[in-house]
């Protein structure tokens, strides 16, 4: 068994909370700090507050034992060897990341720092943030030899966050000091030595056999750039296949065949080549804008990223045009919408293309009945039900008597829907699929008029 290390995680959002319970699962002792008292109370009581596979099980296992929740950052700083900052870095009006939460946490840590600590950036931050954190701590009177600041970006995806954290493709540790790098290497030792994978898994259904992930030691600046560049590259891949799907639509080619054909080239790879209504979520839109802004500030022309954003925005407009092409006029049409979350298996609606499309459809005078397995509660807060918008209790309730059904999120349960029942429920059997969840020939056999993305109908 590797050595247990005392770790504080500041921020209990997707990254912070998942990191906290996973570090406990790896054998460490964790204090999870959040300044929101209600959140802390909920977590102490076992409520994860977010929909994330396997998180409830791990929280139940470790809450108030190997993971304690508190609002007291000073105490956590005194007690722990490493302090991970996992607070939000929202997008500011100019497109830059707003780092005020990170700065506030750094200053608060500085005020209680009396013995050597390693402060770890886990939030997605622009290059040079490490230096700014160091300066902020020094400005608060802390001697340089009392701390190091390390960059350890997180690559987990929402929906598969726990599995991604414990079975990562790679771990990146950006440290400019050997002492700090050694501590971080120790924290991840259960994964990198493979020892964790020999233990019985606490997460039912997750195979614990894994190749130990490589840990890449880099400079702090390289690690910061790796995170932004990774997300930007994935966004490029999605916008690329979206643009190709438009070309396929114009030529009656099939984007699925094209994606398979290019993805089999190991230099390209098969993943992230699913076309759709554009990427969303709390990461890609914000990180592409922030990376573009970093480049601009450094005087570097990274115009490719603006093009990526342009293609992403145009995917929604193209989808709307597709709905219009199927229904002729939109005013007064009754539409069923399946999916509100920015992708399947999550209740997160931040920057969700599905929500944008619902708003656009309402703006066009449609009446929408929307269903999502997990995201209705969150959506209702932003987009209350009204004369033109109703939240349905299930997919068939949404489809009831609708002029067409639109698929906007790739939930697995939508792909498994009973097509005969759906056919009987809709007023007109028209399905416009923004996520390519169905096989066009199967839809045709069931009698649907079926439009999808980049595939002949
Ligand atoms: C993304 C990255 O995948 C993670 O590696 C990263 O850690 C995370 O951002 C972050 O920076 O925190 P996430 O936003 O959870 O993770 O979701 P993804 O699964 O990457 O999907 C992002 C968006 O792209 C979704 O709207 C999804 O529907 C869309 N997408 C994804 C496509 O349209 N096509 C694809 O082929 C893949």
PDB file of C-alpha atoms in Angstrom, residues 202-404:
ATOM      1  CA  UNK A 202     -15.392  -0.390  -4.670  1.00  0.00           C
ATOM      2  CA  UNK A 203     -17.261   0.686  -7.739  1.00  0.00           C
ATOM      3  CA  UNK A 204     -19.599  -1.966  -8.937  1.00  0.00           C
ATOM      4  CA  UNK A 205     -19.376  -2.624 -12.638  1.00  0.00           C
ATOM      5  CA  UNK A 206     -16.032  -0.914 -13.147  1.00  0.00           C
ATOM      6  CA  UNK A 207     -13.280  -3.207 -14.217  1.00  0.00           C
ATOM      7  CA  UNK A 208     -10.285  -2.605 -12.003  1.00  0.00           C
ATOM      8  CA  UNK A 209      -7.828  -4.110 -14.455  1.00  0.00           C
ATOM      9  CA  UNK A 210      -6.008  -1.229 -16.081  1.00  0.00           C
ATOM     10  CA  UNK A 211      -2.632  -0.452 -17.512  1.00  0.00           C
ATOM     11  CA  UNK A 212      -1.032   1.954 -15.041  1.00  0.00           C
ATOM     12  CA  UNK A 213      -1.250   5.448 -16.508  1.00  0.00           C
ATOM     13  CA  UNK A 214       1.942   7.268 -17.433  1.00  0.00           C
ATOM     14  CA  UNK A 215       2.773  10.300 -15.315  1.00  0.00           C
ATOM     15  CA  UNK A 216       4.352  13.093 -17.280  1.00  0.00           C
ATOM     16  CA  UNK A 217       6.539  15.482 -15.293  1.00  0.00           C
ATOM     17  CA  UNK A 218       6.718  18.881 -17.013  1.00  0.00           C
ATOM     18  CA  UNK A 219       7.372  22.514 -16.241  1.00  0.00           C
ATOM     19  CA  UNK A 220       4.426  24.405 -14.718  1.00  0.00           C
ATOM     20  CA  UNK A 221       3.894  26.437 -17.893  1.00  0.00           C
ATOM     21  CA  UNK A 222       3.871  23.341 -20.112  1.00  0.00           C
ATOM     22  CA  UNK A 223       1.254  21.715 -17.862  1.00  0.00           C
ATOM     23  CA  UNK A 224      -0.951  24.804 -18.026  1.00  0.00           C
ATOM     24  CA  UNK A 225      -0.713  24.849 -21.820  1.00  0.00           C
ATOM     25  CA  UNK A 226      -1.313  21.066 -22.065  1.00  0.00           C
ATOM     26  CA  UNK A 227      -4.763  21.492 -20.483  1.00  0.00           C
ATOM     27  CA  UNK A 228      -5.908  24.323 -22.757  1.00  0.00           C
ATOM     28  CA  UNK A 229      -4.325  22.757 -25.840  1.00  0.00           C
ATOM     29  CA  UNK A 230      -5.993  19.381 -25.154  1.00  0.00           C
ATOM     30  CA  UNK A 231      -9.469  20.872 -24.888  1.00  0.00           C
ATOM     31  CA  UNK A 232      -8.883  23.152 -27.874  1.00  0.00           C
ATOM     32  CA  UNK A 233      -7.674  20.192 -29.955  1.00  0.00           C
ATOM     33  CA  UNK A 234     -10.760  18.130 -29.077  1.00  0.00           C
ATOM     34  CA  UNK A 235     -12.969  21.099 -30.006  1.00  0.00           C
ATOM     35  CA  UNK A 236     -11.102  21.354 -33.325  1.00  0.00           C
ATOM     36  CA  UNK A 237     -11.801  17.666 -33.951  1.00  0.00           C
ATOM     37  CA  UNK A 238     -15.534  18.117 -33.297  1.00  0.00           C
ATOM     38  CA  UNK A 239     -15.833  21.240 -35.454  1.00  0.00           C
ATOM     39  CA  UNK A 240     -13.844  19.525 -38.186  1.00  0.00           C
ATOM     40  CA  UNK A 241     -16.228  16.564 -38.345  1.00  0.00           C
ATOM     41  CA  UNK A 242     -19.211  18.939 -38.130  1.00  0.00           C
ATOM     42  CA  UNK A 243     -17.909  20.810 -41.171  1.00  0.00           C
ATOM     43  CA  UNK A 244     -17.306  17.485 -42.950  1.00  0.00           C
ATOM     44  CA  UNK A 245     -20.863  16.410 -42.071  1.00  0.00           C
ATOM     45  CA  UNK A 246     -22.166  19.515 -43.832  1.00  0.00           C
ATOM     46  CA  UNK A 247     -20.173  18.517 -46.887  1.00  0.00           C
ATOM     47  CA  UNK A 248     -21.669  15.025 -46.655  1.00  0.00           C
ATOM     48  CA  UNK A 249     -25.175  16.493 -46.490  1.00  0.00           C
ATOM     49  CA  UNK A 250     -24.500  18.551 -49.597  1.00  0.00           C
ATOM     50  CA  UNK A 251     -23.274  15.496 -51.528  1.00  0.00           C
ATOM     51  CA  UNK A 252     -25.487  12.731 -50.119  1.00  0.00           C
ATOM     52  CA  UNK A 253     -22.419  11.030 -48.633  1.00  0.00           C
ATOM     53  CA  UNK A 254     -22.545   9.473 -45.161  1.00  0.00           C
ATOM     54  CA  UNK A 255     -20.488  11.144 -42.415  1.00  0.00           C
ATOM     55  CA  UNK A 256     -20.491   7.959 -40.325  1.00  0.00           C
ATOM     56  CA  UNK A 257     -18.670   6.108 -43.080  1.00  0.00           C
ATOM     57  CA  UNK A 258     -16.344   9.052 -43.566  1.00  0.00           C
ATOM     58  CA  UNK A 259     -15.595   9.313 -39.806  1.00  0.00           C
ATOM     59  CA  UNK A 260     -14.872   5.590 -39.651  1.00  0.00           C
ATOM     60  CA  UNK A 261     -12.662   5.848 -42.700  1.00  0.00           C
ATOM     61  CA  UNK A 262     -10.565   8.675 -41.364  1.00  0.00           C
ATOM     62  CA  UNK A 263     -10.635   7.498 -37.724  1.00  0.00           C
ATOM     63  CA  UNK A 264      -9.047   4.147 -38.599  1.00  0.00           C
ATOM     64  CA  UNK A 265      -5.872   6.056 -39.373  1.00  0.00           C
ATOM     65  CA  UNK A 266      -4.121   5.693 -36.018  1.00  0.00           C
ATOM     66  CA  UNK A 267      -2.680   9.185 -36.408  1.00  0.00           C
ATOM     67  CA  UNK A 268      -6.238  10.571 -36.382  1.00  0.00           C
ATOM     68  CA  UNK A 269      -8.058   8.082 -34.115  1.00  0.00           C
ATOM     69  CA  UNK A 270     -11.768   7.237 -33.984  1.00  0.00           C
ATOM     70  CA  UNK A 271     -12.839   9.301 -30.962  1.00  0.00           C
ATOM     71  CA  UNK A 272     -14.472  12.742 -30.948  1.00  0.00           C
ATOM     72  CA  UNK A 273     -15.562  12.411 -34.548  1.00  0.00           C
ATOM     73  CA  UNK A 274     -19.292  12.392 -33.792  1.00  0.00           C
ATOM     74  CA  UNK A 275     -21.045  15.233 -35.621  1.00  0.00           C
ATOM     75  CA  UNK A 276     -24.030  16.919 -34.012  1.00  0.00           C
ATOM     76  CA  UNK A 277     -25.468  20.253 -32.959  1.00  0.00           C
ATOM     77  CA  UNK A 278     -22.089  21.511 -31.731  1.00  0.00           C
ATOM     78  CA  UNK A 279     -20.097  21.072 -28.541  1.00  0.00           C
ATOM     79  CA  UNK A 280     -21.229  22.650 -25.302  1.00  0.00           C
ATOM     80  CA  UNK A 281     -20.611  22.306 -21.589  1.00  0.00           C
ATOM     81  CA  UNK A 282     -18.630  24.227 -19.028  1.00  0.00           C
ATOM     82  CA  UNK A 283     -15.274  23.463 -20.643  1.00  0.00           C
ATOM     83  CA  UNK A 284     -14.891  23.533 -24.427  1.00  0.00           C
ATOM     84  CA  UNK A 285     -16.645  26.856 -25.197  1.00  0.00           C
ATOM     85  CA  UNK A 286     -14.912  28.606 -22.291  1.00  0.00           C
ATOM     86  CA  UNK A 287     -11.505  27.028 -22.827  1.00  0.00           C
ATOM     87  CA  UNK A 288     -11.393  27.628 -26.586  1.00  0.00           C
ATOM     88  CA  UNK A 289     -12.214  31.305 -25.940  1.00  0.00           C
ATOM     89  CA  UNK A 290      -9.639  31.537 -23.139  1.00  0.00           C
ATOM     90  CA  UNK A 291      -6.912  29.866 -25.211  1.00  0.00           C
ATOM     91  CA  UNK A 292      -7.662  32.193 -28.136  1.00  0.00           C
ATOM     92  CA  UNK A 293      -7.463  35.134 -25.763  1.00  0.00           C
ATOM     93  CA  UNK A 294      -4.129  33.942 -24.299  1.00  0.00           C
ATOM     94  CA  UNK A 295      -2.750  33.688 -27.845  1.00  0.00           C
ATOM     95  CA  UNK A 296      -4.033  37.174 -28.703  1.00  0.00           C
ATOM     96  CA  UNK A 297      -2.416  38.681 -25.612  1.00  0.00           C
ATOM     97  CA  UNK A 298       0.870  37.075 -26.598  1.00  0.00           C
ATOM     98  CA  UNK A 299       0.566  38.532 -30.102  1.00  0.00           C
ATOM     99  CA  UNK A 300       0.012  35.116 -31.699  1.00  0.00           C
ATOM    100  CA  UNK A 301      -2.496  34.653 -34.507  1.00  0.00           C
ATOM    101  CA  UNK A 302      -4.468  31.495 -33.622  1.00  0.00           C
ATOM    102  CA  UNK A 303      -7.306  32.297 -36.026  1.00  0.00           C
ATOM    103  CA  UNK A 304      -8.053  28.586 -36.354  1.00  0.00           C
ATOM    104  CA  UNK A 305      -9.783  28.742 -32.971  1.00  0.00           C
ATOM    105  CA  UNK A 306     -12.137  31.512 -34.148  1.00  0.00           C
ATOM    106  CA  UNK A 307     -13.046  29.292 -37.092  1.00  0.00           C
ATOM    107  CA  UNK A 308     -13.757  26.417 -34.695  1.00  0.00           C
ATOM    108  CA  UNK A 309     -16.121  28.667 -32.713  1.00  0.00           C
ATOM    109  CA  UNK A 310     -17.792  29.850 -35.918  1.00  0.00           C
ATOM    110  CA  UNK A 311     -18.471  26.298 -37.118  1.00  0.00           C
ATOM    111  CA  UNK A 312     -19.761  25.365 -33.662  1.00  0.00           C
ATOM    112  CA  UNK A 313     -22.277  28.211 -33.601  1.00  0.00           C
ATOM    113  CA  UNK A 314     -23.402  27.512 -37.176  1.00  0.00           C
ATOM    114  CA  UNK A 315     -24.263  23.867 -36.334  1.00  0.00           C
ATOM    115  CA  UNK A 316     -27.250  25.047 -34.268  1.00  0.00           C
ATOM    116  CA  UNK A 317     -28.472  27.305 -37.063  1.00  0.00           C
ATOM    117  CA  UNK A 318     -28.156  24.461 -39.572  1.00  0.00           C
ATOM    118  CA  UNK A 319     -30.194  22.229 -37.288  1.00  0.00           C
ATOM    119  CA  UNK A 320     -32.905  24.865 -37.020  1.00  0.00           C
ATOM    120  CA  UNK A 321     -32.919  25.141 -40.811  1.00  0.00           C
ATOM    121  CA  UNK A 322     -33.345  21.348 -40.957  1.00  0.00           C
ATOM    122  CA  UNK A 323     -36.392  21.545 -38.676  1.00  0.00           C
ATOM    123  CA  UNK A 324     -37.801  24.242 -40.945  1.00  0.00           C
ATOM    124  CA  UNK A 325     -37.118  22.140 -44.031  1.00  0.00           C
ATOM    125  CA  UNK A 326     -39.148  19.290 -42.514  1.00  0.00           C
ATOM    126  CA  UNK A 327     -42.040  21.349 -41.155  1.00  0.00           C
ATOM    127  CA  UNK A 328     -42.197  24.283 -43.610  1.00  0.00           C
ATOM    128  CA  UNK A 329     -43.346  27.026 -41.195  1.00  0.00           C
ATOM    129  CA  UNK A 330     -42.591  26.927 -37.491  1.00  0.00           C
ATOM    130  CA  UNK A 331     -45.084  29.306 -35.875  1.00  0.00           C
ATOM    131  CA  UNK A 332     -47.638  27.336 -33.862  1.00  0.00           C
ATOM    132  CA  UNK A 333     -45.957  23.947 -34.433  1.00  0.00           C
ATOM    133  CA  UNK A 334     -45.926  21.538 -31.475  1.00  0.00           C
ATOM    134  CA  UNK A 335     -42.481  20.052 -31.013  1.00  0.00           C
ATOM    135  CA  UNK A 336     -41.264  17.292 -28.721  1.00  0.00           C
ATOM    136  CA  UNK A 337     -37.684  17.777 -27.546  1.00  0.00           C
ATOM    137  CA  UNK A 338     -35.622  14.908 -26.137  1.00  0.00           C
ATOM    138  CA  UNK A 339     -32.613  16.150 -24.204  1.00  0.00           C
ATOM    139  CA  UNK A 340     -31.651  19.373 -22.470  1.00  0.00           C
ATOM    140  CA  UNK A 341     -28.251  18.534 -20.936  1.00  0.00           C
ATOM    141  CA  UNK A 342     -25.152  19.469 -22.954  1.00  0.00           C
ATOM    142  CA  UNK A 343     -24.499  15.756 -23.438  1.00  0.00           C
ATOM    143  CA  UNK A 344     -25.895  12.459 -22.186  1.00  0.00           C
ATOM    144  CA  UNK A 345     -25.435  10.996 -18.678  1.00  0.00           C
ATOM    145  CA  UNK A 346     -25.195  14.399 -16.977  1.00  0.00           C
ATOM    146  CA  UNK A 347     -27.626  16.974 -15.564  1.00  0.00           C
ATOM    147  CA  UNK A 348     -25.324  19.834 -16.568  1.00  0.00           C
ATOM    148  CA  UNK A 349     -26.932  22.397 -18.868  1.00  0.00           C
ATOM    149  CA  UNK A 350     -24.123  24.951 -18.965  1.00  0.00           C
ATOM    150  CA  UNK A 351     -23.608  26.142 -22.572  1.00  0.00           C
ATOM    151  CA  UNK A 352     -25.946  23.376 -23.718  1.00  0.00           C
ATOM    152  CA  UNK A 353     -26.710  23.604 -27.448  1.00  0.00           C
ATOM    153  CA  UNK A 354     -30.027  21.890 -26.631  1.00  0.00           C
ATOM    154  CA  UNK A 355     -31.139  24.800 -24.451  1.00  0.00           C
ATOM    155  CA  UNK A 356     -30.069  27.320 -27.104  1.00  0.00           C
ATOM    156  CA  UNK A 357     -32.144  25.427 -29.657  1.00  0.00           C
ATOM    157  CA  UNK A 358     -35.204  25.286 -27.383  1.00  0.00           C
ATOM    158  CA  UNK A 359     -34.931  29.057 -26.964  1.00  0.00           C
ATOM    159  CA  UNK A 360     -34.552  29.537 -30.727  1.00  0.00           C
ATOM    160  CA  UNK A 361     -37.612  27.346 -31.405  1.00  0.00           C
ATOM    161  CA  UNK A 362     -39.706  29.251 -28.877  1.00  0.00           C
ATOM    162  CA  UNK A 363     -38.492  32.464 -30.525  1.00  0.00           C
ATOM    163  CA  UNK A 364     -39.807  31.106 -33.843  1.00  0.00           C
ATOM    164  CA  UNK A 365     -43.254  30.664 -32.280  1.00  0.00           C
ATOM    165  CA  UNK A 366     -43.161  26.887 -31.644  1.00  0.00           C
ATOM    166  CA  UNK A 367     -44.654  25.177 -28.614  1.00  0.00           C
ATOM    167  CA  UNK A 368     -42.154  22.825 -26.997  1.00  0.00           C
ATOM    168  CA  UNK A 369     -42.676  19.809 -24.725  1.00  0.00           C
ATOM    169  CA  UNK A 370     -39.222  18.885 -23.415  1.00  0.00           C
ATOM    170  CA  UNK A 371     -37.944  15.835 -21.590  1.00  0.00           C
ATOM    171  CA  UNK A 372     -34.541  15.013 -20.124  1.00  0.00           C
ATOM    172  CA  UNK A 373     -33.793  12.138 -17.725  1.00  0.00           C
ATOM    173  CA  UNK A 374     -31.757  14.356 -15.335  1.00  0.00           C
ATOM    174  CA  UNK A 375     -31.592  17.996 -16.409  1.00  0.00           C
ATOM    175  CA  UNK A 376     -35.193  19.245 -16.110  1.00  0.00           C
ATOM    176  CA  UNK A 377     -34.790  20.610 -12.577  1.00  0.00           C
ATOM    177  CA  UNK A 378     -31.792  22.714 -13.567  1.00  0.00           C
ATOM    178  CA  UNK A 379     -33.376  23.847 -16.848  1.00  0.00           C
ATOM    179  CA  UNK A 380     -36.591  24.957 -15.112  1.00  0.00           C
ATOM    180  CA  UNK A 381     -34.580  27.416 -13.036  1.00  0.00           C
ATOM    181  CA  UNK A 382     -33.230  29.096 -16.179  1.00  0.00           C
ATOM    182  CA  UNK A 383     -36.146  28.560 -18.492  1.00  0.00           C
ATOM    183  CA  UNK A 384     -39.404  28.384 -16.534  1.00  0.00           C
ATOM    184  CA  UNK A 385     -42.341  26.552 -18.088  1.00  0.00           C
ATOM    185  CA  UNK A 386     -44.881  28.852 -19.755  1.00  0.00           C
ATOM    186  CA  UNK A 387     -47.394  29.075 -22.568  1.00  0.00           C
ATOM    187  CA  UNK A 388     -44.832  27.848 -25.124  1.00  0.00           C
ATOM    188  CA  UNK A 389     -42.788  25.469 -22.953  1.00  0.00           C
ATOM    189  CA  UNK A 390     -43.818  22.421 -20.974  1.00  0.00           C
ATOM    190  CA  UNK A 391     -41.614  19.909 -19.169  1.00  0.00           C
ATOM    191  CA  UNK A 392     -42.713  16.351 -19.819  1.00  0.00           C
ATOM    192  CA  UNK A 393     -42.591  13.405 -17.430  1.00  0.00           C
ATOM    193  CA  UNK A 394     -41.073  11.039 -19.993  1.00  0.00           C
ATOM    194  CA  UNK A 395     -40.223  10.790 -23.683  1.00  0.00           C
ATOM    195  CA  UNK A 396     -43.743   9.673 -24.670  1.00  0.00           C
ATOM    196  CA  UNK A 397     -45.376  12.430 -22.679  1.00  0.00           C
ATOM    197  CA  UNK A 398     -43.196  14.877 -24.667  1.00  0.00           C
ATOM    198  CA  UNK A 399     -44.019  13.151 -27.960  1.00  0.00           C
ATOM    199  CA  UNK A 400     -47.754  13.076 -27.328  1.00  0.00           C
ATOM    200  CA  UNK A 401     -49.519  14.627 -30.320  1.00  0.00           C
ATOM    201  CA  UNK A 402     -46.378  16.477 -31.475  1.00  0.00           C
ATOM    202  CA  UNK A 403     -45.805  17.588 -35.055  1.00  0.00           C
ATOM    203  CA  UNK A 404     -42.214  16.315 -34.836  1.00  0.00           C
TER     204      UNK A 404
END
